[in-house]
Amino acid sequence: GAVVSQHPSWVICKSGTSVKIECRSLDFQATTMFWYRQFPKKSLMLMATSNEGSKATYEQGVEKDKFLINHASLTLSTLTVTSAHPEDSSFYICSASSRWRGANTEAFFGQGTRLTVV
Amino acid sequence: QQQVKQSPQSLIVQKGGISIINCAYENTAFDYFPWYQQFPGKGPALLIAIRPDVSEKKEGRFTISFNKSAKQFSLHIMDSQPGDSATYFCAGGVYNNNDMRFGAGTRLTVKP
């Protein structure tokens, strides 16, 4: 299957700082990328959907000014957690899909990024 | 946001046994139902998926059963192996969008 890579795999940051997480599609052009958040032993909660070249669509309850998403190219989307606080500590996962004949293809997931805010 | 309900929360099965995980969805617009396997510290990996035009799909030891009228679908893992021990998530979504909603997950433990 297609490869989606996230970087970093884990990061520890101080409260009040910002952290950027990258999601790259390595062998296909990702027209759409999704960002999820997963708490320990919990399900994946969709945070936002981003389409290349346009603004991300955020799910209800997700602060767009806190979680900045940029999808500047067909192979890269970034999630920046601004002014991080301990409650932002979580496992963040991206997925990416491309379009084929007008329809989105299967979405492939990255390996996730564990963020710990101290 | 929890539009897909999954049970059980955890499941313990003996090696060689059958593991069964059930899901129910609410949104009738959903037409794509994948199952994902996730190991600790890793992202989910697609295991098998089904569209509503069929009632069953089998790939190796993994089978999805789908009941459109009941809005339910289930994953059966035949001849379960210790290597199958992982968390399994069902999901529902609109096929063209890949905008999926995930179930709460089932932690499967297969005992040798």
CSV table of C-alpha atoms in Angstrom, one decimal:
chain,number,residue,atom,x,y,z
A,1,GLY,CA,0.0,0.0,0.0
A,2,ALA,CA,0.9,3.7,-0.2
A,3,VAL,CA,3.2,5.2,2.4
A,4,VAL,CA,2.4,8.1,4.6
A,5,SER,CA,5.1,9.3,6.9
A,6,GLN,CA,4.7,11.5,10.0
A,7,HIS,CA,7.5,13.4,11.6
A,8,PRO,CA,8.4,13.4,14.4
A,9,SER,CA,7.3,10.1,15.9
A,10,TRP,CA,7.3,11.6,19.3
A,11,VAL,CA,8.0,15.1,20.7
A,12,ILE,CA,8.2,16.6,24.2
A,13,CYS,CA,7.7,20.3,24.5
A,14,LYS,CA,7.3,22.9,27.2
A,15,SER,CA,4.0,24.4,28.0
A,16,GLY,CA,3.4,27.5,26.0
A,17,THR,CA,5.6,26.6,23.1
A,18,SER,CA,4.4,25.5,19.6
A,19,VAL,CA,5.0,22.2,17.9
A,20,LYS,CA,4.8,21.4,14.3
A,21,ILE,CA,3.9,17.9,13.0
A,22,GLU,CA,4.5,16.9,9.4
A,23,CYS,CA,2.6,14.4,7.4
A,24,ARG,CA,4.0,13.4,4.0
A,25,SER,CA,2.7,11.1,1.3
A,26,LEU,CA,5.8,9.5,0.0
A,27,ASP,CA,4.6,7.8,-3.2
A,28,PHE,CA,1.4,9.5,-4.2
A,29,GLN,CA,-0.1,12.9,-4.4
A,30,ALA,CA,-2.4,13.5,-1.5
A,31,THR,CA,-5.2,15.8,-2.5
A,32,THR,CA,-6.9,15.3,0.9
A,33,MET,CA,-5.3,14.8,4.3
A,34,PHE,CA,-7.1,14.2,7.6
A,35,TRP,CA,-5.8,14.8,11.1
A,36,TYR,CA,-7.0,12.7,14.0
A,37,ARG,CA,-6.3,12.8,17.7
A,38,GLN,CA,-6.3,9.7,19.8
A,39,PHE,CA,-6.2,9.6,23.6
A,40,PRO,CA,-4.8,6.5,25.4
A,41,LYS,CA,-6.9,3.4,24.8
A,42,LYS,CA,-9.5,5.5,23.0
A,43,SER,CA,-10.7,5.9,19.5
A,44,LEU,CA,-9.5,8.2,16.7
A,45,MET,CA,-11.3,11.6,16.7
A,46,LEU,CA,-11.3,13.5,13.5
A,47,MET,CA,-10.0,17.0,14.0
A,48,ALA,CA,-9.9,18.4,10.6
A,49,THR,CA,-9.8,17.7,6.9
A,50,SER,CA,-7.5,19.6,4.6
A,51,ASN,CA,-7.5,19.8,0.8
A,52,GLU,CA,-4.4,20.9,-1.0
A,53,GLY,CA,-4.4,24.6,-1.6
A,54,SER,CA,-7.4,25.5,0.5
A,55,LYS,CA,-8.3,26.1,4.1
A,56,ALA,CA,-8.8,23.2,6.4
A,57,THR,CA,-12.3,22.2,7.5
A,58,TYR,CA,-12.4,21.7,11.3
A,59,GLU,CA,-14.7,19.5,13.2
A,60,GLN,CA,-17.0,21.0,15.8
A,61,GLY,CA,-15.2,21.7,19.0
A,62,VAL,CA,-11.7,21.8,17.5
A,63,GLU,CA,-10.1,25.2,17.9
A,64,LYS,CA,-8.7,26.3,14.5
A,65,ASP,CA,-6.5,28.9,16.1
A,66,LYS,CA,-4.9,26.3,18.4
A,67,PHE,CA,-4.5,23.6,15.8
A,68,LEU,CA,-3.1,25.2,12.6
A,69,ILE,CA,-3.2,23.1,9.5
A,70,ASN,CA,-1.4,23.8,6.3
A,71,HIS,CA,-1.7,21.7,3.2
A,72,ALA,CA,0.6,23.7,0.9
A,73,SER,CA,1.6,20.9,-1.5
A,74,LEU,CA,0.3,17.6,-2.7
A,75,THR,CA,2.7,15.7,-0.6
A,76,LEU,CA,2.8,17.6,2.7
A,77,SER,CA,0.4,18.7,5.3
A,78,THR,CA,1.4,20.2,8.7
A,79,LEU,CA,-0.4,20.4,12.0
A,80,THR,CA,0.9,23.1,14.4
A,81,VAL,CA,-0.2,22.9,18.0
A,82,THR,CA,0.2,26.5,19.2
A,83,SER,CA,0.8,27.5,22.8
A,84,ALA,CA,0.7,23.9,23.8
A,85,HIS,CA,-0.6,22.9,27.2
A,86,PRO,CA,-0.5,19.6,29.0
A,87,GLU,CA,-4.0,18.8,28.0
A,88,ASP,CA,-2.9,18.8,24.4
A,89,SER,CA,-0.7,15.8,25.1
A,90,SER,CA,-2.0,13.1,22.8
A,91,PHE,CA,-1.3,10.8,19.9
A,92,TYR,CA,-1.9,12.7,16.6
A,93,ILE,CA,-2.4,10.7,13.4
A,94,CYS,CA,-2.7,11.9,9.9
A,95,SER,CA,-4.2,10.1,6.9
A,96,ALA,CA,-4.0,10.9,3.2
A,97,SER,CA,-5.9,10.1,0.1
A,98,SER,CA,-5.7,11.1,-3.5
A,99,ARG,CA,-8.4,11.5,-6.2
A,100,TRP,CA,-8.8,9.1,-9.1
A,101,ARG,CA,-11.4,9.8,-11.7
A,102,GLY,CA,-13.3,12.2,-9.5
A,103,ALA,CA,-13.4,10.0,-6.4
A,104,ASN,CA,-11.1,9.8,-3.4
A,105,THR,CA,-9.0,6.7,-3.2
A,106,GLU,CA,-8.4,4.7,0.0
A,107,ALA,CA,-6.9,6.7,2.8
A,108,PHE,CA,-3.6,5.6,4.3
A,109,PHE,CA,-2.5,6.4,7.8
A,110,GLY,CA,0.8,7.7,9.1
A,111,GLN,CA,2.5,6.1,12.0
A,112,GLY,CA,1.4,8.8,14.4
A,113,THR,CA,3.1,11.4,16.6
A,114,ARG,CA,3.0,11.2,20.3
A,115,LEU,CA,3.0,14.7,21.8
A,116,THR,CA,3.8,15.2,25.5
A,117,VAL,CA,3.6,18.7,26.9
A,118,VAL,CA,5.3,19.3,30.2
B,1,GLN,CA,-19.2,12.7,16.8
B,2,GLN,CA,-19.4,9.0,17.8
B,3,GLN,CA,-21.6,7.9,14.9
B,4,VAL,CA,-20.3,4.3,15.0
B,5,LYS,CA,-20.7,2.1,18.1
B,6,GLN,CA,-18.4,-0.8,18.6
B,7,SER,CA,-18.4,-3.7,21.0
B,8,PRO,CA,-17.0,-5.4,22.9
B,9,GLN,CA,-14.4,-3.0,24.4
B,10,SER,CA,-12.1,-5.9,25.0
B,11,LEU,CA,-12.0,-9.5,23.9
B,12,ILE,CA,-9.9,-12.5,24.9
B,13,VAL,CA,-9.7,-15.5,22.6
B,14,GLN,CA,-7.8,-18.7,22.7
B,15,LYS,CA,-5.4,-19.4,19.8
B,16,GLY,CA,-7.3,-21.0,17.0
B,17,GLY,CA,-10.6,-19.6,18.1
B,18,ILE,CA,-12.9,-17.1,16.3
B,19,SER,CA,-12.8,-13.5,17.3
B,20,ILE,CA,-16.0,-11.5,16.6
B,21,ILE,CA,-16.3,-7.7,16.9
B,22,ASN,CA,-19.5,-5.9,16.2
B,23,CYS,CA,-20.3,-2.4,15.0
B,24,ALA,CA,-23.4,-0.4,14.4
B,25,TYR,CA,-23.8,2.9,12.5
B,26,GLU,CA,-26.3,5.6,12.5
B,27,ASN,CA,-25.7,7.7,9.4
B,28,THR,CA,-27.5,6.2,6.4
B,29,ALA,CA,-25.2,8.2,4.1
B,30,PHE,CA,-22.3,6.0,5.0
B,31,ASP,CA,-21.4,3.6,2.2
B,32,TYR,CA,-17.9,2.5,3.2
B,33,PHE,CA,-17.1,0.4,6.2
B,34,PRO,CA,-13.5,-0.4,6.8
B,35,TRP,CA,-11.8,-2.2,9.7
B,36,TYR,CA,-8.4,-1.1,10.9
B,37,GLN,CA,-5.8,-2.9,13.0
B,38,GLN,CA,-3.6,-0.8,15.3
B,39,PHE,CA,-0.6,-1.9,17.3
B,40,PRO,CA,0.6,0.2,20.3
B,41,GLY,CA,2.4,3.3,19.3
B,42,LYS,CA,1.5,2.8,15.6
B,43,GLY,CA,-1.0,4.3,13.2
B,44,PRO,CA,-4.0,2.2,12.1
B,45,ALA,CA,-3.6,0.0,9.1
B,46,LEU,CA,-6.5,-1.0,6.8
B,47,LEU,CA,-7.4,-4.6,7.3
B,48,ILE,CA,-10.5,-5.1,5.2
B,49,ALA,CA,-13.4,-3.0,4.0
B,50,ILE,CA,-16.9,-3.5,2.6
B,51,ARG,CA,-19.4,-1.5,0.6
B,52,PRO,CA,-23.2,-2.0,1.1
B,53,ASP,CA,-23.7,-3.7,-2.2
B,54,VAL,CA,-22.5,-7.0,-0.7
B,55,SER,CA,-23.4,-8.7,2.6
B,56,GLU,CA,-20.1,-10.4,3.2
B,57,LYS,CA,-16.5,-10.0,2.2
B,58,LYS,CA,-13.7,-12.4,3.0
B,59,GLU,CA,-10.0,-12.0,2.8
B,60,GLY,CA,-7.9,-14.8,4.2
B,61,ARG,CA,-8.9,-15.3,7.9
B,62,PHE,CA,-10.8,-12.0,8.0
B,63,THR,CA,-14.5,-11.8,7.1
B,64,ILE,CA,-16.8,-8.8,7.3
B,65,SER,CA,-20.5,-9.5,7.6
B,66,PHE,CA,-22.8,-6.6,6.7
B,67,ASN,CA,-26.5,-6.1,7.5
B,68,LYS,CA,-27.7,-3.0,5.7
B,69,SER,CA,-31.3,-3.1,7.1
B,70,ALA,CA,-30.0,-3.3,10.7
B,71,LYS,CA,-27.1,-0.9,10.0
B,72,GLN,CA,-24.7,-3.3,11.6
B,73,PHE,CA,-21.5,-5.0,10.5
B,74,SER,CA,-19.1,-7.3,12.1
B,75,LEU,CA,-15.5,-8.6,11.8
B,76,HIS,CA,-14.8,-12.3,12.2
B,77,ILE,CA,-11.2,-13.4,12.6
B,78,MET,CA,-10.9,-17.1,12.0
B,79,ASP,CA,-8.2,-19.3,13.6
B,80,SER,CA,-7.1,-16.3,15.7
B,81,GLN,CA,-3.3,-16.1,16.4
B,82,PRO,CA,-1.3,-14.4,19.1
B,83,GLY,CA,0.0,-12.0,16.4
B,84,ASP,CA,-3.6,-10.8,15.9
B,85,SER,CA,-3.5,-9.3,19.3
B,86,ALA,CA,-4.1,-5.6,18.7
B,87,THR,CA,-6.8,-3.0,18.9
B,88,TYR,CA,-9.3,-3.1,16.1
B,89,PHE,CA,-11.4,-0.2,14.9
B,90,CYS,CA,-14.4,-0.2,12.7
B,91,ALA,CA,-15.3,2.9,10.8
B,92,GLY,CA,-18.0,4.3,8.6
B,93,GLY,CA,-17.9,7.0,6.1
B,94,VAL,CA,-18.8,8.2,2.6
B,95,TYR,CA,-16.6,6.4,0.1
B,96,ASN,CA,-15.7,9.4,-2.0
B,97,ASN,CA,-14.8,11.5,0.9
B,98,ASN,CA,-12.7,9.2,3.2
B,99,ASP,CA,-14.2,11.3,6.0
B,100,MET,CA,-14.5,8.4,8.4
B,101,ARG,CA,-16.0,8.1,11.8
B,102,PHE,CA,-14.4,5.5,14.0
B,103,GLY,CA,-15.8,3.1,16.6
B,104,ALA,CA,-14.4,3.1,20.1
B,105,GLY,CA,-12.1,0.2,19.4
B,106,THR,CA,-11.8,-3.4,20.6
B,107,ARG,CA,-8.6,-4.6,22.3
B,108,LEU,CA,-8.2,-8.2,21.2
B,109,THR,CA,-5.9,-10.5,23.1
B,110,VAL,CA,-5.3,-14.0,21.6
B,111,LYS,CA,-3.8,-16.3,24.2
B,112,PRO,CA,-1.4,-19.0,23.0
